[in-house]
Short mmCIF file of C-alpha atoms and ligand atoms in Angstrom, two decimals:
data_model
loop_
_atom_site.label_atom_id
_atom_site.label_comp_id
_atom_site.label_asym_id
_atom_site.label_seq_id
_atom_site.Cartn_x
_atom_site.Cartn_y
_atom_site.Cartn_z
CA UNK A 28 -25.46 4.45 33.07
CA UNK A 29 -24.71 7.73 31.38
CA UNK A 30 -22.92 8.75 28.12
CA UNK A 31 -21.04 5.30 27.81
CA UNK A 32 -21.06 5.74 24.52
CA UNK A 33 -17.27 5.91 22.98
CA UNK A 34 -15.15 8.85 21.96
CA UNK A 35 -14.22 8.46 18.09
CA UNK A 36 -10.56 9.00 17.63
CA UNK A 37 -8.76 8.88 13.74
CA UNK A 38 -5.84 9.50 12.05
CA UNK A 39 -4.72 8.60 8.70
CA UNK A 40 -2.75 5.59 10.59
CA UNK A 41 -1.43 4.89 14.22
CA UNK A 42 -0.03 7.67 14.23
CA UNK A 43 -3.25 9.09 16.23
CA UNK A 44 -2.42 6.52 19.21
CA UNK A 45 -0.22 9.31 20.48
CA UNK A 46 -2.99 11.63 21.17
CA UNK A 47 -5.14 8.22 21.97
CA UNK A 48 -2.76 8.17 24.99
CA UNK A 49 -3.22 12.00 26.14
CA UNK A 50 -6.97 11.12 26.21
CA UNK A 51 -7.21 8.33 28.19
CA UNK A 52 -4.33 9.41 30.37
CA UNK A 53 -6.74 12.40 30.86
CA UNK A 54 -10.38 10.68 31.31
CA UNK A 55 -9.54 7.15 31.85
CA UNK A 56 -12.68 6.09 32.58
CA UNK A 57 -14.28 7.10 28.94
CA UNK A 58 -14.21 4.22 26.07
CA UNK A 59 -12.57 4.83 22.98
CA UNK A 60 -12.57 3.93 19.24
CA UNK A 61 -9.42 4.39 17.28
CA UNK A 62 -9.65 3.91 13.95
CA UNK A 63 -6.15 3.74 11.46
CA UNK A 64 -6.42 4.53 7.72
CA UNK A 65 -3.15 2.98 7.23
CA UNK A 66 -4.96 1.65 4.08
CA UNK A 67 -5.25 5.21 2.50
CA UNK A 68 -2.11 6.27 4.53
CA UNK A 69 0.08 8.75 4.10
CA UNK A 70 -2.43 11.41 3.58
CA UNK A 71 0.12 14.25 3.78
CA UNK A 72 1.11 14.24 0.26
CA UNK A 73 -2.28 13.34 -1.17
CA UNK A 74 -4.69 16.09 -2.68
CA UNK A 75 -7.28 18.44 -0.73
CA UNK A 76 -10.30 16.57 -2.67
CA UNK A 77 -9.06 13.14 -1.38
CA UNK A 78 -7.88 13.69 2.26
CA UNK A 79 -11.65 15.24 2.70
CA UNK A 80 -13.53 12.33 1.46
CA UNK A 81 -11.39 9.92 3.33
CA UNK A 82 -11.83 12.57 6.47
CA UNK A 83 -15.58 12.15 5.93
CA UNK A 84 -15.32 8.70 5.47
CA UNK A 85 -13.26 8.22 8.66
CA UNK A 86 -16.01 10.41 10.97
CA UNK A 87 -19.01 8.02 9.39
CA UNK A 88 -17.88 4.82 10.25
CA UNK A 89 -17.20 5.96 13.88
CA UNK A 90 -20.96 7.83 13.81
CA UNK A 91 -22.03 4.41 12.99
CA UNK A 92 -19.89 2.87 15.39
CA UNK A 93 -22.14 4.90 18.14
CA UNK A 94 -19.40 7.35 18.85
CA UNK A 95 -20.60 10.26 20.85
CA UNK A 96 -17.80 12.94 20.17
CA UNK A 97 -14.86 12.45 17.47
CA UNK A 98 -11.37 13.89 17.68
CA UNK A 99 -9.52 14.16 14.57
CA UNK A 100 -5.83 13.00 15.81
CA UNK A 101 -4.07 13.81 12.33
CA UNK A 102 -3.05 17.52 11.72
CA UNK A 103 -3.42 16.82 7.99
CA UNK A 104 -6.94 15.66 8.40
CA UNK A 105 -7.25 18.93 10.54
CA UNK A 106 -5.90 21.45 8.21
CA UNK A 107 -8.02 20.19 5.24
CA UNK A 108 -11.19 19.16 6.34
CA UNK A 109 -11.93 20.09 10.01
CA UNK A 110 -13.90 23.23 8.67
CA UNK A 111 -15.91 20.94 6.40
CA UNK A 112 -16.74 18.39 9.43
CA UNK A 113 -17.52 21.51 11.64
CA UNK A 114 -20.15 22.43 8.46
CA UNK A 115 -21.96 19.21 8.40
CA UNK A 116 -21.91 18.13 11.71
CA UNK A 117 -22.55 20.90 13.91
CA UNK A 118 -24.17 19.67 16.82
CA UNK A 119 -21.42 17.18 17.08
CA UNK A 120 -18.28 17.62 19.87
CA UNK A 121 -15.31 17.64 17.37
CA UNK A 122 -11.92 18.66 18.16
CA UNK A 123 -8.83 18.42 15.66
CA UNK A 124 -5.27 18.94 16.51
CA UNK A 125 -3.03 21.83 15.40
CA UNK A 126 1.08 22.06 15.53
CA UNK A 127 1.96 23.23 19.39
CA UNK A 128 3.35 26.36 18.13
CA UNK A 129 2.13 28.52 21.39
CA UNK A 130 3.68 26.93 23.85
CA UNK A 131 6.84 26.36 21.84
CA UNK A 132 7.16 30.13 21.28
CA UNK A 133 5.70 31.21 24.94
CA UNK A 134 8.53 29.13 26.06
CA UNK A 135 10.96 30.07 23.60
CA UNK A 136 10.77 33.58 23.54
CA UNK A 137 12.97 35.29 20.47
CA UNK A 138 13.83 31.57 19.56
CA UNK A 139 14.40 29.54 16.88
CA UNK A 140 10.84 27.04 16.52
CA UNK A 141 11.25 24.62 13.95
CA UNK A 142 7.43 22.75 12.94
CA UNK A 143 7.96 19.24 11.49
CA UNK A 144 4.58 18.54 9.98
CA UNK A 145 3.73 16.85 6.30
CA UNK A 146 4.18 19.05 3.44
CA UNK A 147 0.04 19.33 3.42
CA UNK A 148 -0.11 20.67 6.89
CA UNK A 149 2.28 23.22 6.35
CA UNK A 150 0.55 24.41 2.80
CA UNK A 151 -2.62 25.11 4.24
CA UNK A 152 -3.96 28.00 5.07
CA UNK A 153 -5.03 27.22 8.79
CA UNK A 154 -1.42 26.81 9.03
CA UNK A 155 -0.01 29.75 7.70
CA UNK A 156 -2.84 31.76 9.96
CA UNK A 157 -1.15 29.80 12.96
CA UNK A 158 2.01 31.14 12.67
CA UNK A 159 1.32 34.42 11.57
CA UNK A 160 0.16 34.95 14.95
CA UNK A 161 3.36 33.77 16.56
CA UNK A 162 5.55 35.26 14.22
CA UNK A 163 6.50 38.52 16.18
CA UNK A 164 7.50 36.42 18.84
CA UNK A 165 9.96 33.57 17.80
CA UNK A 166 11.51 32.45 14.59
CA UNK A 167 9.45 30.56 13.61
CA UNK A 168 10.71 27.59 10.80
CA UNK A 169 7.86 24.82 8.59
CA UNK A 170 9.83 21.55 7.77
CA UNK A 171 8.12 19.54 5.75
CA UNK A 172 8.63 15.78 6.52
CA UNK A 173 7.92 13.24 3.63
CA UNK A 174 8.49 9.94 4.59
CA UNK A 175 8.58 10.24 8.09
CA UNK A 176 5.49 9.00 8.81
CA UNK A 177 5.85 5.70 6.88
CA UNK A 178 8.46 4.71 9.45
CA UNK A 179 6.22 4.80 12.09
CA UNK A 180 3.71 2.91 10.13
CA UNK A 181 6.19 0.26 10.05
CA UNK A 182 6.98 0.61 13.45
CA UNK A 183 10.18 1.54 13.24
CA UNK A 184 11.16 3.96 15.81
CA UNK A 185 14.64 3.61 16.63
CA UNK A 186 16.17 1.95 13.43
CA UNK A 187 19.64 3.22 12.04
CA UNK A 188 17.07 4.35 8.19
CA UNK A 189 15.38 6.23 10.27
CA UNK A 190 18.55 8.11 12.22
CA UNK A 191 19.99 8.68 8.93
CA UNK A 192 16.63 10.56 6.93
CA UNK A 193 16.06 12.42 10.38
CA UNK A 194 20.34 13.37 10.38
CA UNK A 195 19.70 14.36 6.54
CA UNK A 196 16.12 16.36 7.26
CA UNK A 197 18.12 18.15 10.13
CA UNK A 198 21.15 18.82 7.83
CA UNK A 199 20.80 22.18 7.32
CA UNK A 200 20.96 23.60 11.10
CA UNK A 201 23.38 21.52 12.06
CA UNK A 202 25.34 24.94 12.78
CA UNK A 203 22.46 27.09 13.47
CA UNK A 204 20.82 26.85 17.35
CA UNK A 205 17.27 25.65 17.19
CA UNK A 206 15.60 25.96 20.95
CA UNK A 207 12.48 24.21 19.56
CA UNK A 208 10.84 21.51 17.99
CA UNK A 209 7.20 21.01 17.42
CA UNK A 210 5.88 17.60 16.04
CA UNK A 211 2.84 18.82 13.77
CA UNK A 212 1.36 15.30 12.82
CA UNK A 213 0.90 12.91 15.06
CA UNK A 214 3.19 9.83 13.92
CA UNK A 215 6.16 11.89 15.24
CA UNK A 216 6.36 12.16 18.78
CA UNK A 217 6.59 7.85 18.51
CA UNK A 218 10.01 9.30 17.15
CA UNK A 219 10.86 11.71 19.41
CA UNK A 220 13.71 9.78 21.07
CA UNK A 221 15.25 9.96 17.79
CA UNK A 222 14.47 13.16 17.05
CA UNK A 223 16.35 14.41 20.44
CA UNK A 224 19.09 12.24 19.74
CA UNK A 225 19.75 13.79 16.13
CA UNK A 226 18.67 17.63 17.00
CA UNK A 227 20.28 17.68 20.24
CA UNK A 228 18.98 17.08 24.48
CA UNK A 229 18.90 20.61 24.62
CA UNK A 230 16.67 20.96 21.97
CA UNK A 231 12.83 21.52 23.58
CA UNK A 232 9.90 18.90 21.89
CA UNK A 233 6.54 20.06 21.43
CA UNK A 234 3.48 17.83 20.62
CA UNK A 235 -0.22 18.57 20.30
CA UNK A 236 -1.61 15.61 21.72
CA UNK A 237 -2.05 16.94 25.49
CA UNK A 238 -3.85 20.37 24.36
CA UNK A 239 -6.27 17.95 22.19
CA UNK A 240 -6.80 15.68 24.84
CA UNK A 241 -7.99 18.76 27.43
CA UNK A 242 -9.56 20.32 24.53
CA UNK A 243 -12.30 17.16 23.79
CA UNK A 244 -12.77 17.30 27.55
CA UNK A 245 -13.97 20.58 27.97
CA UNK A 246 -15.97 19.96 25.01
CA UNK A 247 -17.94 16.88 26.12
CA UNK A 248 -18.14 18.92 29.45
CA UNK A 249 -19.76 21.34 27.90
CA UNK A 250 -21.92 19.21 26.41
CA UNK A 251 -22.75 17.27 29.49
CA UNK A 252 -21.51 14.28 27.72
CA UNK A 253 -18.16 13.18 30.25
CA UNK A 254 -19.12 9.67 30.85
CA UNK A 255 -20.41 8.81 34.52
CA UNK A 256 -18.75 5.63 34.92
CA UNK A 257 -15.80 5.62 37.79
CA UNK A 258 -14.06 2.33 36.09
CA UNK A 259 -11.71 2.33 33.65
CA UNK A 260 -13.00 2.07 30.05
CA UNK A 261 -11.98 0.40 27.09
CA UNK A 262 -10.35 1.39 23.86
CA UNK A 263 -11.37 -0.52 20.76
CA UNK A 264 -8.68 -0.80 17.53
CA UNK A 265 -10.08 -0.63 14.05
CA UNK A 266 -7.60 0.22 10.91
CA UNK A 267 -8.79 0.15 7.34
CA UNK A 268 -5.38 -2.61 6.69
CA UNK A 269 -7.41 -4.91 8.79
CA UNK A 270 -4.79 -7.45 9.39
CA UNK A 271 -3.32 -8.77 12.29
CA UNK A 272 0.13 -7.46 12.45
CA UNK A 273 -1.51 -3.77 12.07
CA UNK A 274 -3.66 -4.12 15.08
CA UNK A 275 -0.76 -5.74 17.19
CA UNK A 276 1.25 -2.65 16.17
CA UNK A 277 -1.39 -0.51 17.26
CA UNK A 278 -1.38 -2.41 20.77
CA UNK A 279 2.24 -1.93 21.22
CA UNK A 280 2.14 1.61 20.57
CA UNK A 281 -0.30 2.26 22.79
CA UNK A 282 1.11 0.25 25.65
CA UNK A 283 4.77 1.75 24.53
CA UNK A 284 5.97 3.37 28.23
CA UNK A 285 7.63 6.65 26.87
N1 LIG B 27 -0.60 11.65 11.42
C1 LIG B 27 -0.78 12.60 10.42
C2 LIG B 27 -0.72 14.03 10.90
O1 LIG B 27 -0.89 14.29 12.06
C3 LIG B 27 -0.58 12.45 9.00
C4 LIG B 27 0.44 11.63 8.39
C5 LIG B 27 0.08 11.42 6.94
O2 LIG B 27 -0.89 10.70 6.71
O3 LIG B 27 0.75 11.96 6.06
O4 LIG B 27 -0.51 14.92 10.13
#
């Protein structure tokens, strides 16, 4: 029996399920740990200082937990505090997630990107880095999204509040083509089929989760830490609002087919 021990996974809420997903689609036979902050949630409009103590926070009670590796499923989390985990844990396999903005642009050559992220994400500095390096290659657009999260938080995915902020957020290019969308936090692709219906079919989606997913697995490779079990594992659900309606949400997003 070797390196049973679970993968961490966090996110500020269930927003993180969606990269949850890519992993265990990925290495099925790993065990997981998701936990939700939905207590602390949104962090995407909360200061530096307090999304990296609740970052901390988050990584410590999965340490404790006996998680072998952590991924950080929350861009925001990323962009403020990934550099500070990397400092005081550096012998542990840590992955965060960034906006998708390569393969949006190596796909969208001379196109319009848009990146939907929280207005933290797109302030930082790991950000702005990000897509300075694209920036020769595609148009590339931040739009911050305040509020959008809380929707999915509520689990409301295909309500007609949530058609109307996305038609309103979109306003602007409603006469302008955009070839590309990239969901930079991790709540959004659970509204993707909105997102599509209000920008357009044509209009190409881009999430992180997948890159994050192969990402942790070439870490714990690496690491010889892939677990050596050939059944399928288990994923555990934890969330800071520890009440029952939270943790069925958190089933059904996971098991949501789309
Ligand atoms: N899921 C998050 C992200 O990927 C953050 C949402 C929030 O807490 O504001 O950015």
């Amino acid at each position: 029996m070797e390196n049973r021990e679970p993968i961490g996974v966090f996110d500020s809420g269930v927003g993180g399920i969606s990269v949850l997903r890519e992993l265990v689609k990925l290495m099925p036979n790993e065990n997981y740990l998701y936990l939700g902050d939905s207590k602390y949630a949104p962090y995407g409009t909360k200061s530096l200082e307090e999304v990296r103590k609740l970052t901390i926070q988050n990584v410590e009670k999965l340490l404790g937990k006996g998680a072998k590796s952590i991924v950080v499923a929350c861009n925001t989390a990323t962009s403020a505090a990934v550099a500070v985990l990397r400092q005081k844990y550096p012998d542990l396999p840590l992955v965060g997630i960034e906006p998708a903005i390569k393969p949006a642009v190596l796909h969208n050559p001379g196109g319009k990107v848009v990146v939907m992220a929280t207005p933290m994400t797109l302030r930082q500095e790991k950000f702005q880095k990000l897509m300075s390096r694209y920036e020769s290659q595609a148009q590339i657009v931040p739009l911050p999204c305040p509020g959008l999260m809380e929707f999915v938080e509520r689990g409301d995915l295909d309500g007609d509040d949530l058609q109307k902020y996305l038609t309103e957020l979109l306003w602007d290019f409603r006469e302008e083509k955009i070839d590309a969308i990239v969901l930079g936090c991790t709540h959004y692709p659970f509204a993707r089929k909105m997102i599509s219906k209000v920008a357009g079919a044509e209009v190409a989606i881009f999430d992180g989760g997948n890159g994050t997913a192969r990402e942790m697995k070439r870490r714990l490779e690496e690491a010889g830490l892939l677990s050596d079990s050939e059944d399928r594992g288990t994923v555990g659900f934890f969330n800071s609002r520890d009440t029952r309606e939270e943790l069925e949400l958190c089933r059904f997003l996971f098991e949501r087919g789309d």
